[in-house]
């Protein structure tokens, strides 16, 4: 499976909000755009998706910006990726057994099922807090982190 730019940039967007979560103040899109080198326009599109999923809120006004709706330890990467990507199935027959008439005898479908399960389990086992710990370790020069 290849994740889209939406997921890669969306995780970086939420990571920035997570790293600022303890301050309890909104973060401007412009700041995130500059730090992450992602266009402000694209971030605003991601913000709409993440806001509609209830992951973030926008705060209007001079001291406005975006904040997480939940603590970083409560936000699973699976929830984020599903919000940004939609269906995570590798092939259509994984979720729809009527898609192909060979489902009952198809050996490759078992591989796709197993791969999809491992992918979802990995994302489901990690939180935004875990990602923050990895980022903080890298910024401090500790490049090893075990998942």
PDB file of C-alpha atoms in Angstrom:
ATOM      1  CA  UNK A   1       0.000   0.000   0.000  1.00  0.00           C
ATOM      2  CA  UNK A   2       1.212   3.461  -0.830  1.00  0.00           C
ATOM      3  CA  UNK A   3       0.004   6.260   1.405  1.00  0.00           C
ATOM      4  CA  UNK A   4      -0.900   9.538  -0.221  1.00  0.00           C
ATOM      5  CA  UNK A   5       0.605  12.936   0.398  1.00  0.00           C
ATOM      6  CA  UNK A   6      -2.544  13.664   2.375  1.00  0.00           C
ATOM      7  CA  UNK A   7      -1.564  11.083   5.008  1.00  0.00           C
ATOM      8  CA  UNK A   8       2.103  12.011   5.103  1.00  0.00           C
ATOM      9  CA  UNK A   9       1.413  15.720   5.443  1.00  0.00           C
ATOM     10  CA  UNK A  10      -1.605  15.153   7.690  1.00  0.00           C
ATOM     11  CA  UNK A  11       0.518  13.240  10.195  1.00  0.00           C
ATOM     12  CA  UNK A  12       3.106  16.020  10.168  1.00  0.00           C
ATOM     13  CA  UNK A  13       0.343  18.590  10.710  1.00  0.00           C
ATOM     14  CA  UNK A  14      -1.042  16.689  13.706  1.00  0.00           C
ATOM     15  CA  UNK A  15       2.461  16.064  15.014  1.00  0.00           C
ATOM     16  CA  UNK A  16       2.998  19.839  15.139  1.00  0.00           C
ATOM     17  CA  UNK A  17      -0.274  20.280  17.024  1.00  0.00           C
ATOM     18  CA  UNK A  18       0.714  17.460  19.362  1.00  0.00           C
ATOM     19  CA  UNK A  19       4.099  18.976  20.110  1.00  0.00           C
ATOM     20  CA  UNK A  20       2.295  22.185  21.090  1.00  0.00           C
ATOM     21  CA  UNK A  21      -0.547  20.467  22.973  1.00  0.00           C
ATOM     22  CA  UNK A  22       0.891  21.034  26.458  1.00  0.00           C
ATOM     23  CA  UNK A  23       0.931  24.811  25.883  1.00  0.00           C
ATOM     24  CA  UNK A  24      -2.854  24.738  25.388  1.00  0.00           C
ATOM     25  CA  UNK A  25      -2.728  27.428  22.760  1.00  0.00           C
ATOM     26  CA  UNK A  26      -3.729  27.240  19.107  1.00  0.00           C
ATOM     27  CA  UNK A  27      -1.072  26.976  16.415  1.00  0.00           C
ATOM     28  CA  UNK A  28      -1.249  29.098  13.265  1.00  0.00           C
ATOM     29  CA  UNK A  29      -1.286  27.305   9.928  1.00  0.00           C
ATOM     30  CA  UNK A  30       1.410  29.716   8.765  1.00  0.00           C
ATOM     31  CA  UNK A  31       3.764  28.484  11.517  1.00  0.00           C
ATOM     32  CA  UNK A  32       3.147  24.848  10.651  1.00  0.00           C
ATOM     33  CA  UNK A  33       3.528  25.623   6.953  1.00  0.00           C
ATOM     34  CA  UNK A  34       6.922  27.205   7.521  1.00  0.00           C
ATOM     35  CA  UNK A  35       8.236  24.536   9.900  1.00  0.00           C
ATOM     36  CA  UNK A  36       7.012  21.576   7.866  1.00  0.00           C
ATOM     37  CA  UNK A  37       7.496  23.124   4.410  1.00  0.00           C
ATOM     38  CA  UNK A  38       3.916  22.361   3.399  1.00  0.00           C
ATOM     39  CA  UNK A  39       1.798  24.966   1.622  1.00  0.00           C
ATOM     40  CA  UNK A  40      -0.668  26.782   3.830  1.00  0.00           C
ATOM     41  CA  UNK A  41      -3.394  26.149   1.259  1.00  0.00           C
ATOM     42  CA  UNK A  42      -2.842  22.387   1.416  1.00  0.00           C
ATOM     43  CA  UNK A  43      -2.788  22.457   5.221  1.00  0.00           C
ATOM     44  CA  UNK A  44      -6.132  24.256   5.230  1.00  0.00           C
ATOM     45  CA  UNK A  45      -7.604  21.444   3.105  1.00  0.00           C
ATOM     46  CA  UNK A  46      -6.239  18.866   5.543  1.00  0.00           C
ATOM     47  CA  UNK A  47      -7.590  20.903   8.452  1.00  0.00           C
ATOM     48  CA  UNK A  48     -11.115  20.639   7.036  1.00  0.00           C
ATOM     49  CA  UNK A  49     -10.890  16.841   6.890  1.00  0.00           C
ATOM     50  CA  UNK A  50      -9.374  16.550  10.358  1.00  0.00           C
ATOM     51  CA  UNK A  51     -11.879  18.995  11.806  1.00  0.00           C
ATOM     52  CA  UNK A  52     -14.859  17.153  10.302  1.00  0.00           C
ATOM     53  CA  UNK A  53     -13.527  13.937  11.867  1.00  0.00           C
ATOM     54  CA  UNK A  54     -13.401  15.652  15.256  1.00  0.00           C
ATOM     55  CA  UNK A  55      -9.633  15.379  15.628  1.00  0.00           C
ATOM     56  CA  UNK A  56      -8.949  19.122  15.695  1.00  0.00           C
ATOM     57  CA  UNK A  57     -10.740  22.401  16.320  1.00  0.00           C
ATOM     58  CA  UNK A  58     -10.175  25.833  14.900  1.00  0.00           C
ATOM     59  CA  UNK A  59     -10.041  28.913  17.077  1.00  0.00           C
ATOM     60  CA  UNK A  60     -10.874  32.233  15.443  1.00  0.00           C
ATOM     61  CA  UNK A  61      -9.402  35.593  16.222  1.00  0.00           C
ATOM     62  CA  UNK A  62      -6.051  37.219  16.809  1.00  0.00           C
ATOM     63  CA  UNK A  63      -4.858  34.314  18.933  1.00  0.00           C
ATOM     64  CA  UNK A  64      -6.575  31.738  16.756  1.00  0.00           C
ATOM     65  CA  UNK A  65      -5.269  28.679  15.007  1.00  0.00           C
ATOM     66  CA  UNK A  66      -5.746  24.941  15.409  1.00  0.00           C
ATOM     67  CA  UNK A  67      -5.680  22.669  18.448  1.00  0.00           C
ATOM     68  CA  UNK A  68      -6.129  18.965  19.077  1.00  0.00           C
ATOM     69  CA  UNK A  69      -9.513  17.911  20.460  1.00  0.00           C
ATOM     70  CA  UNK A  70      -8.022  15.006  22.407  1.00  0.00           C
ATOM     71  CA  UNK A  71      -4.794  14.283  24.183  1.00  0.00           C
ATOM     72  CA  UNK A  72      -2.097  12.944  21.834  1.00  0.00           C
ATOM     73  CA  UNK A  73      -2.067   9.611  23.695  1.00  0.00           C
ATOM     74  CA  UNK A  74      -5.751   9.149  22.807  1.00  0.00           C
ATOM     75  CA  UNK A  75      -5.312   9.607  19.052  1.00  0.00           C
ATOM     76  CA  UNK A  76      -4.356   6.427  17.212  1.00  0.00           C
ATOM     77  CA  UNK A  77      -2.484   6.687  13.927  1.00  0.00           C
ATOM     78  CA  UNK A  78      -5.067   4.322  12.427  1.00  0.00           C
ATOM     79  CA  UNK A  79      -7.818   6.880  13.087  1.00  0.00           C
ATOM     80  CA  UNK A  80      -5.760   9.604  11.426  1.00  0.00           C
ATOM     81  CA  UNK A  81      -4.862   7.559   8.347  1.00  0.00           C
ATOM     82  CA  UNK A  82      -8.420   6.273   7.904  1.00  0.00           C
ATOM     83  CA  UNK A  83      -9.693   9.850   8.135  1.00  0.00           C
ATOM     84  CA  UNK A  84      -7.276  11.012   5.463  1.00  0.00           C
ATOM     85  CA  UNK A  85      -7.265   7.957   3.175  1.00  0.00           C
ATOM     86  CA  UNK A  86     -10.675   6.383   3.626  1.00  0.00           C
ATOM     87  CA  UNK A  87     -10.717   2.650   2.928  1.00  0.00           C
ATOM     88  CA  UNK A  88      -7.338   1.059   3.657  1.00  0.00           C
ATOM     89  CA  UNK A  89      -7.961  -2.173   1.781  1.00  0.00           C
ATOM     90  CA  UNK A  90      -5.138  -3.221  -0.499  1.00  0.00           C
ATOM     91  CA  UNK A  91      -7.504  -4.641  -3.115  1.00  0.00           C
ATOM     92  CA  UNK A  92     -11.295  -4.406  -3.555  1.00  0.00           C
ATOM     93  CA  UNK A  93     -12.020  -8.076  -2.818  1.00  0.00           C
ATOM     94  CA  UNK A  94     -10.788  -7.737   0.775  1.00  0.00           C
ATOM     95  CA  UNK A  95     -13.899  -5.815   1.861  1.00  0.00           C
ATOM     96  CA  UNK A  96     -16.265  -7.009  -0.828  1.00  0.00           C
ATOM     97  CA  UNK A  97     -16.318 -10.760  -1.378  1.00  0.00           C
ATOM     98  CA  UNK A  98     -18.787 -10.263  -4.244  1.00  0.00           C
ATOM     99  CA  UNK A  99     -16.232  -8.192  -6.146  1.00  0.00           C
ATOM    100  CA  UNK A 100     -14.656 -11.273  -7.698  1.00  0.00           C
ATOM    101  CA  UNK A 101     -16.083 -14.707  -8.340  1.00  0.00           C
ATOM    102  CA  UNK A 102     -12.726 -16.323  -7.474  1.00  0.00           C
ATOM    103  CA  UNK A 103     -12.771 -15.238  -3.809  1.00  0.00           C
ATOM    104  CA  UNK A 104     -13.378 -18.772  -2.509  1.00  0.00           C
ATOM    105  CA  UNK A 105     -10.387 -20.217  -4.375  1.00  0.00           C
ATOM    106  CA  UNK A 106      -8.039 -17.234  -4.473  1.00  0.00           C
ATOM    107  CA  UNK A 107      -4.768 -17.727  -2.603  1.00  0.00           C
ATOM    108  CA  UNK A 108      -3.593 -14.152  -3.147  1.00  0.00           C
ATOM    109  CA  UNK A 109      -6.633 -12.749  -1.330  1.00  0.00           C
ATOM    110  CA  UNK A 110      -5.323 -14.421   1.838  1.00  0.00           C
ATOM    111  CA  UNK A 111      -2.045 -12.544   1.429  1.00  0.00           C
ATOM    112  CA  UNK A 112      -3.872  -9.221   0.989  1.00  0.00           C
ATOM    113  CA  UNK A 113      -5.986  -9.945   4.071  1.00  0.00           C
ATOM    114  CA  UNK A 114      -2.920 -10.752   6.153  1.00  0.00           C
ATOM    115  CA  UNK A 115      -1.018  -7.682   4.947  1.00  0.00           C
ATOM    116  CA  UNK A 116      -3.984  -5.404   5.577  1.00  0.00           C
ATOM    117  CA  UNK A 117      -4.458  -6.809   9.062  1.00  0.00           C
ATOM    118  CA  UNK A 118      -0.785  -6.258   9.955  1.00  0.00           C
ATOM    119  CA  UNK A 119      -0.889  -2.723   8.545  1.00  0.00           C
ATOM    120  CA  UNK A 120      -3.998  -1.815  10.542  1.00  0.00           C
ATOM    121  CA  UNK A 121      -2.689  -3.480  13.711  1.00  0.00           C
ATOM    122  CA  UNK A 122       0.552  -1.505  13.482  1.00  0.00           C
ATOM    123  CA  UNK A 123      -1.245   1.807  12.979  1.00  0.00           C
ATOM    124  CA  UNK A 124      -3.743   0.890  15.693  1.00  0.00           C
ATOM    125  CA  UNK A 125      -0.978   0.182  18.191  1.00  0.00           C
ATOM    126  CA  UNK A 126       0.638   3.606  17.768  1.00  0.00           C
ATOM    127  CA  UNK A 127      -0.600   6.948  19.024  1.00  0.00           C
ATOM    128  CA  UNK A 128       0.234  10.522  18.194  1.00  0.00           C
ATOM    129  CA  UNK A 129       2.071  10.552  21.543  1.00  0.00           C
ATOM    130  CA  UNK A 130       4.337   7.742  20.255  1.00  0.00           C
ATOM    131  CA  UNK A 131       5.069   9.757  17.129  1.00  0.00           C
ATOM    132  CA  UNK A 132       5.868  12.784  19.287  1.00  0.00           C
ATOM    133  CA  UNK A 133       8.360  10.717  21.313  1.00  0.00           C
ATOM    134  CA  UNK A 134      10.074   9.603  18.112  1.00  0.00           C
ATOM    135  CA  UNK A 135      10.233  13.202  16.862  1.00  0.00           C
ATOM    136  CA  UNK A 136      11.569  14.541  20.150  1.00  0.00           C
ATOM    137  CA  UNK A 137      14.221  11.801  20.178  1.00  0.00           C
ATOM    138  CA  UNK A 138      15.332  12.728  16.676  1.00  0.00           C
ATOM    139  CA  UNK A 139      15.511  16.409  17.577  1.00  0.00           C
ATOM    140  CA  UNK A 140      17.702  15.537  20.565  1.00  0.00           C
ATOM    141  CA  UNK A 141      19.958  13.329  18.469  1.00  0.00           C
ATOM    142  CA  UNK A 142      18.575  10.012  19.729  1.00  0.00           C
ATOM    143  CA  UNK A 143      17.726   8.404  16.421  1.00  0.00           C
ATOM    144  CA  UNK A 144      16.796   4.974  17.767  1.00  0.00           C
ATOM    145  CA  UNK A 145      13.217   4.314  18.766  1.00  0.00           C
ATOM    146  CA  UNK A 146      11.579   0.919  18.801  1.00  0.00           C
ATOM    147  CA  UNK A 147       7.997   0.472  17.698  1.00  0.00           C
TER     148      UNK A 147
END
